[in-house]
C-alpha positions as MATLAB code, in Angstrom:
seq = 'MSYKIHMAGRDDPRTLLQIDRLYKWQHGKEFSPATVEISPTNACNQKCSYCYAWRESTARHALCDDILVNSLDQLADAGVGGVIFQGTGEPLLHKALPSAIRRGAERSLPMQLSTNGVLLSGKLQDEILQHLFYLRISVVDSDPALYAEQHGCPENQWQTLVANLERTMAIRAQRGFSFGCSATVYLSDNNLGSLYESVKLCKELGIDFVYVTEALHTSYSPSGKKDQSSKLLPIEQIEQETGKILSLIDENFFVKIKFQATDEILAGRNKESWVDNYCQGIKFYTLIDCDGEVYPCWRCWGDKKYSFGSLYEKSFTDIWQGEKRKEIEKLIMATPPDGDQCSVCTICLLNNMLSKVTNSTKWVNFL';
ca = [
     -57.871  -44.292   63.806;
     -61.350  -43.055   64.622;
     -62.145  -39.367   64.789;
     -65.798  -40.237   65.297;
     -65.055  -42.198   68.486;
     -61.929  -40.720   70.004;
     -62.429  -37.033   69.140;
     -66.217  -36.799   69.488;
     -67.272  -33.380   70.789;
     -63.992  -31.654   69.974;
     -65.702  -29.071   67.777;
     -68.541  -28.349   70.207;
     -68.659  -24.794   71.656;
     -66.680  -25.802   74.739;
     -66.523  -22.326   76.228;
     -70.310  -22.065   76.233;
     -70.522  -25.402   78.047;
     -68.681  -23.896   81.046;
     -72.038  -22.783   82.426;
     -71.104  -22.555   86.111;
     -67.840  -20.727   85.439;
     -69.491  -18.344   82.960;
     -72.194  -17.507   85.478;
     -69.652  -16.788   88.216;
     -67.501  -14.781   85.805;
     -70.432  -12.626   84.739;
     -71.438  -12.018   88.364;
     -67.961  -11.269   89.705;
     -67.694  -14.450   91.765;
     -64.582  -16.581   92.309;
     -64.133  -19.837   90.401;
     -61.334  -22.269   89.606;
     -59.797  -22.256   86.114;
     -61.199  -24.772   83.658;
     -57.734  -25.582   82.310;
     -54.229  -25.437   83.750;
     -51.201  -25.819   81.510;
     -48.067  -27.182   83.194;
     -44.555  -26.711   81.852;
     -42.569  -29.480   83.584;
     -39.295  -28.240   82.069;
     -38.052  -25.647   79.595;
     -35.377  -28.014   78.270;
     -36.005  -29.496   74.837;
     -34.506  -32.142   72.570;
     -35.174  -29.979   69.499;
     -34.721  -26.380   68.377;
     -37.711  -25.683   66.154;
     -37.217  -22.704   63.867;
     -40.568  -21.199   64.850;
     -40.492  -21.933   68.605;
     -42.192  -19.165   70.593;
     -40.419  -20.139   73.819;
     -36.810  -20.425   72.710;
     -34.315  -18.133   74.417;
     -30.596  -18.812   73.972;
     -29.839  -17.075   77.267;
     -32.600  -18.680   79.336;
     -31.374  -20.939   82.125;
     -32.816  -24.452   82.036;
     -35.291  -25.214   84.792;
     -37.443  -28.180   85.795;
     -40.079  -28.469   88.480;
     -38.939  -30.499   91.475;
     -40.371  -34.004   91.245;
     -42.567  -33.678   94.316;
     -43.869  -30.252   93.279;
     -44.824  -31.599   89.846;
     -46.531  -34.732   91.167;
     -48.264  -33.018   94.098;
     -49.527  -30.223   91.869;
     -51.994  -32.704   90.372;
     -53.523  -33.252   93.813;
     -53.708  -29.520   94.339;
     -55.375  -28.900   90.984;
     -57.923  -31.641   91.634;
     -58.635  -30.214   95.107;
     -59.077  -26.748   93.581;
     -61.710  -28.018   91.141;
     -59.682  -27.565   87.946;
     -61.340  -29.240   84.964;
     -58.393  -30.410   82.863;
     -54.592  -30.327   82.706;
     -52.272  -29.841   79.730;
     -48.628  -30.904   79.947;
     -46.957  -28.608   77.455;
     -45.298  -25.282   78.239;
     -41.879  -24.082   77.153;
     -39.980  -27.343   76.620;
     -40.447  -31.040   75.896;
     -42.517  -32.447   78.803;
     -41.178  -35.991   78.359;
     -37.707  -34.806   79.371;
     -38.987  -34.594   82.955;
     -38.374  -37.971   84.576;
     -41.253  -37.555   87.037;
     -43.852  -36.895   84.348;
     -45.166  -40.507   84.335;
     -45.674  -40.290   88.109;
     -47.501  -36.972   87.695;
     -49.749  -38.445   85.002;
     -50.543  -41.460   87.186;
     -51.379  -39.121   90.072;
     -53.675  -37.097   87.833;
     -55.430  -40.278   86.753;
     -55.895  -41.322   90.382;
     -57.603  -37.956   90.934;
     -59.760  -38.374   87.784;
     -58.251  -35.357   86.044;
     -58.529  -35.399   82.228;
     -54.998  -34.796   80.901;
     -53.509  -33.760   77.577;
     -49.884  -34.367   76.661;
     -48.394  -32.156   73.948;
     -45.070  -33.551   72.737;
     -42.852  -33.790   69.673;
     -43.147  -37.563   70.208;
     -39.484  -38.446   69.761;
     -39.096  -39.507   73.392;
     -42.426  -41.361   73.524;
     -40.714  -44.745   73.498;
     -41.947  -48.173   74.595;
     -41.505  -47.808   78.370;
     -43.177  -44.405   78.489;
     -46.004  -45.608   76.257;
     -46.710  -48.451   78.661;
     -46.612  -46.074   81.638;
     -48.734  -43.147   80.472;
     -50.956  -43.836   77.442;
     -53.715  -45.531   79.418;
     -54.096  -42.416   81.586;
     -54.314  -39.764   78.859;
     -57.433  -38.049   77.608;
     -55.657  -36.532   74.615;
     -52.272  -36.900   72.933;
     -51.198  -33.997   70.737;
     -48.155  -34.458   68.523;
     -46.449  -31.275   67.428;
     -45.326  -30.708   63.907;
     -45.113  -33.767   61.614;
     -43.640  -33.919   58.113;
     -43.397  -36.810   55.664;
     -39.876  -35.852   54.579;
     -37.066  -36.611   57.071;
     -34.895  -33.782   55.742;
     -37.675  -31.195   55.950;
     -38.593  -32.469   59.408;
     -35.005  -32.067   60.579;
     -34.843  -28.572   59.080;
     -38.048  -27.455   60.807;
     -37.186  -29.011   64.146;
     -33.487  -28.238   64.266;
     -32.644  -31.880   64.938;
     -30.907  -34.896   63.310;
     -32.879  -36.706   60.604;
     -32.910  -39.922   62.651;
     -35.380  -38.275   65.025;
     -37.940  -38.532   62.202;
     -37.542  -42.311   62.046;
     -37.827  -42.505   65.828;
     -40.998  -40.413   65.809;
     -42.673  -42.545   63.137;
     -41.808  -45.767   64.972;
     -43.115  -44.332   68.257;
     -46.381  -43.248   66.650;
     -46.888  -46.602   64.961;
     -46.573  -48.371   68.305;
     -48.622  -45.754   70.167;
     -51.602  -46.138   67.875;
     -51.238  -49.929   67.797;
     -51.295  -49.994   71.609;
     -54.445  -47.875   71.646;
     -56.201  -50.284   69.319;
     -54.963  -53.457   71.027;
     -55.673  -52.372   74.589;
     -58.827  -50.370   73.948;
     -57.499  -47.065   75.267;
     -59.783  -44.076   74.764;
     -57.387  -41.146   74.257;
     -57.751  -39.004   71.164;
     -54.705  -38.246   69.055;
     -53.990  -35.300   66.785;
     -50.999  -33.878   64.960;
     -50.064  -30.555   63.443;
     -48.628  -30.120   59.970;
     -47.042  -26.764   59.164;
     -46.752  -25.116   55.791;
     -43.257  -23.736   55.222;
     -41.573  -21.973   52.328;
     -40.459  -25.240   50.725;
     -42.970  -27.972   51.608;
     -46.254  -27.014   49.905;
     -45.919  -29.918   47.477;
     -45.486  -32.446   50.281;
     -48.280  -31.347   52.625;
     -50.622  -33.996   51.226;
     -48.049  -36.729   51.885;
     -47.537  -35.462   55.428;
     -51.259  -35.602   56.195;
     -51.539  -38.971   54.482;
     -48.707  -40.270   56.681;
     -50.629  -39.168   59.775;
     -53.721  -40.983   58.539;
     -51.750  -44.148   57.817;
     -50.250  -44.011   61.315;
     -53.764  -44.018   62.776;
     -53.931  -40.421   64.010;
     -57.499  -39.138   64.339;
     -57.171  -35.475   63.436;
     -54.643  -33.225   61.697;
     -54.520  -29.453   61.837;
     -52.759  -28.041   58.781;
     -51.671  -24.460   59.282;
     -48.480  -22.404   59.335;
     -46.075  -21.346   62.018;
     -45.918  -17.824   63.324;
     -42.274  -16.816   63.464;
     -41.841  -14.185   66.167;
     -38.892  -12.099   67.262;
     -38.292  -14.824   69.876;
     -38.064  -17.680   67.371;
     -34.655  -19.123   66.441;
     -35.445  -18.148   62.829;
     -36.343  -14.596   63.821;
     -39.507  -12.815   62.773;
     -40.617  -13.360   59.185;
     -43.684  -13.400   56.977;
     -45.933  -16.418   56.984;
     -45.305  -18.764   54.110;
     -48.781  -18.689   52.568;
     -48.354  -15.000   51.735;
     -45.317  -15.836   49.604;
     -46.853  -18.709   47.625;
     -49.335  -18.671   44.690;
     -52.922  -18.927   45.986;
     -53.828  -21.302   43.144;
     -51.204  -23.806   44.273;
     -52.338  -23.523   47.899;
     -55.957  -24.153   46.930;
     -54.986  -27.132   44.753;
     -53.006  -28.731   47.581;
     -55.808  -27.976   50.033;
     -58.303  -29.827   47.842;
     -56.073  -32.911   47.736;
     -55.651  -32.885   51.506;
     -59.373  -32.567   52.176;
     -59.999  -35.651   50.031;
     -58.408  -37.699   52.835;
     -61.289  -36.952   55.216;
     -63.637  -39.802   56.131;
     -65.701  -40.722   59.192;
     -62.568  -41.913   61.002;
     -60.179  -39.137   60.008;
     -60.609  -35.381   59.958;
     -58.483  -32.478   58.736;
     -58.760  -28.765   59.436;
     -56.812  -26.324   57.251;
     -56.099  -22.667   57.942;
     -53.585  -20.458   56.150;
     -53.175  -16.740   56.718;
     -53.447  -15.999   52.988;
     -56.849  -17.688   52.624;
     -58.354  -17.558   56.127;
     -58.310  -15.294   59.126;
     -56.124  -16.912   61.776;
     -57.009  -15.278   65.056;
     -53.947  -14.071   66.934;
     -53.284  -12.227   70.151;
     -53.306   -8.473   70.509;
     -50.388   -6.133   69.924;
     -49.751   -2.599   71.147;
     -51.809   -1.057   68.335;
     -54.840   -3.350   68.701;
     -54.752   -3.570   72.497;
     -58.038   -3.191   74.423;
     -57.919   -2.952   78.208;
     -59.700   -5.781   80.058;
     -60.115   -7.794   76.843;
     -58.026  -10.776   78.004;
     -60.685  -12.323   80.241;
     -59.564  -15.807   79.257;
     -56.838  -15.710   81.919;
     -59.585  -16.305   84.488;
     -60.410  -19.640   82.827;
     -56.946  -20.829   81.726;
     -53.707  -20.451   83.666;
     -50.119  -21.722   83.694;
     -47.688  -23.427   86.042;
     -44.161  -22.817   84.812;
     -41.067  -24.941   85.305;
     -39.844  -22.409   87.884;
     -42.854  -23.205   90.081;
     -44.532  -19.852   89.458;
     -48.194  -19.581   88.432;
     -48.617  -17.169   85.520;
     -51.672  -15.753   83.720;
     -50.717  -16.455   80.096;
     -48.003  -17.391   77.569;
     -46.806  -13.802   77.373;
     -45.639  -14.080   80.971;
     -43.582  -17.297   80.966;
     -40.651  -16.734   83.334;
     -41.447  -13.060   83.993;
     -41.891  -13.002   87.749;
     -43.403   -9.538   87.877;
     -46.529  -11.216   86.466;
     -46.454  -14.236   88.799;
     -49.525  -14.993   90.908;
     -47.294  -16.862   93.353;
     -44.987  -19.863   93.693;
     -45.931  -23.481   94.373;
     -42.701  -23.700   96.368;
     -44.268  -21.310   98.871;
     -48.062  -21.746   98.702;
     -50.672  -24.208   97.496;
     -52.380  -23.651   94.160;
     -55.668  -22.882   95.916;
     -54.041  -20.257   98.143;
     -52.381  -18.682   95.118;
     -55.553  -18.707   93.017;
     -57.712  -17.264   95.771;
     -55.104  -14.717   96.873;
     -55.239  -10.970   96.449;
     -52.010  -10.971   94.434;
     -53.691  -12.845   91.586;
     -56.375  -10.172   91.366;
     -53.725   -7.452   91.300;
     -51.707   -9.202   88.582;
     -54.827   -9.824   86.500;
     -55.615   -6.097   86.560;
     -52.003   -5.304   85.658;
     -51.757   -7.688   82.723;
     -55.157   -6.658   81.329;
     -54.129   -2.993   81.383;
     -50.580   -3.443   80.018;
     -50.085   -3.789   76.250;
     -47.137   -5.933   75.115;
     -43.978   -4.131   74.043;
     -43.454   -6.437   71.072;
     -45.012   -9.558   69.559;
     -45.182  -11.628   72.772;
     -48.963  -11.983   72.435;
     -49.003  -12.956   68.762;
     -48.944  -16.681   69.615;
     -51.589  -16.320   72.346;
     -53.040  -19.716   73.248;
     -56.288  -18.247   74.581;
     -57.078  -15.704   71.845;
     -60.100  -17.763   70.728;
     -61.314  -17.918   74.324;
     -60.854  -14.156   74.716;
     -62.802  -13.610   71.505;
     -65.654  -15.823   72.669;
     -65.855  -14.138   76.079;
     -65.877  -10.740   74.394;
     -68.915  -11.838   72.394;
     -70.649  -12.921   75.603;
     -69.963   -9.531   77.190;
     -70.843   -7.509   74.082;
     -73.781   -9.588   72.915;
     -75.356   -9.062   69.507;
     -78.783   -7.471   69.154;
     -79.904  -10.859   67.798;
     -79.275  -12.538   71.147;
     -82.946  -13.392   71.753;
     -83.492  -14.924   68.305;
     -82.223  -18.495   68.593;
];
């Protein structure tokens, strides 16, 4: 565990450090995205109650092995800055993922793996950990029963996760790997009293950073849409638990806490708050879905009317530089969502930052 070493620079203003891309964006020039998120498969070994991507009726897809692996070459050739394996399922269910990660490493691409961690067993650890820039573990809980309830899985998956994380962090220390590791802990209606123990567990496992927040249950979630938990709980109890959690912070371990009842959690736009051309972040961050299509944002997963093009038909560079991408960008930035598809927007902070660059304050020249 060492936030100071493995997560150094995480809280820097990363968007403002994209100087070349920002310049080209402001002057209407073409540039490659800084980040590409890849969804290797939409299959999952869990059914989290809050999952934004779950659809009972959705057919299960996975990128063909060669398309997945070769996409890393294409992204490197296009000048992409970093790659996130995440998307709409559990990435580790794709058998070619280790080969893709090795290929990315050969091309010097920084890579993040977002996973529930249950499948991150010994063989996979030995194959991929050395190549990762960042390992992000989705929601952790200290109570096996609460974990199983949140994740829609058997309780024994909790024991598997803990064992996998213990070995993962031991391997990092023993072999001198440099990847950072974080985890998320979610507040739910019935776990406020155990949040401290959940964060403490992460610290004991050697994780560098924990983000404590709450899930956003949308109309697409298995649980259905519902109010966030912090709005239903006494503020005094939330603040008391928050104080205990923050006491765990030291130079090697950091915690960030955000609840809707006590902080403003930035979310994507809806039909009422929509502003045309606001979503400029799609020029900096894009998606490759498990169907091979390249999409502008999370709202568009699997919706081919918003596809820039397919990797089964064209290279990433040809898709990114094509006229169709420009047409789809104009369409998506002028089309409000019908429901709450944008509420879990992954680039809302980026959109907000870019909006501030475009609509600069009158204090801009007073540094």
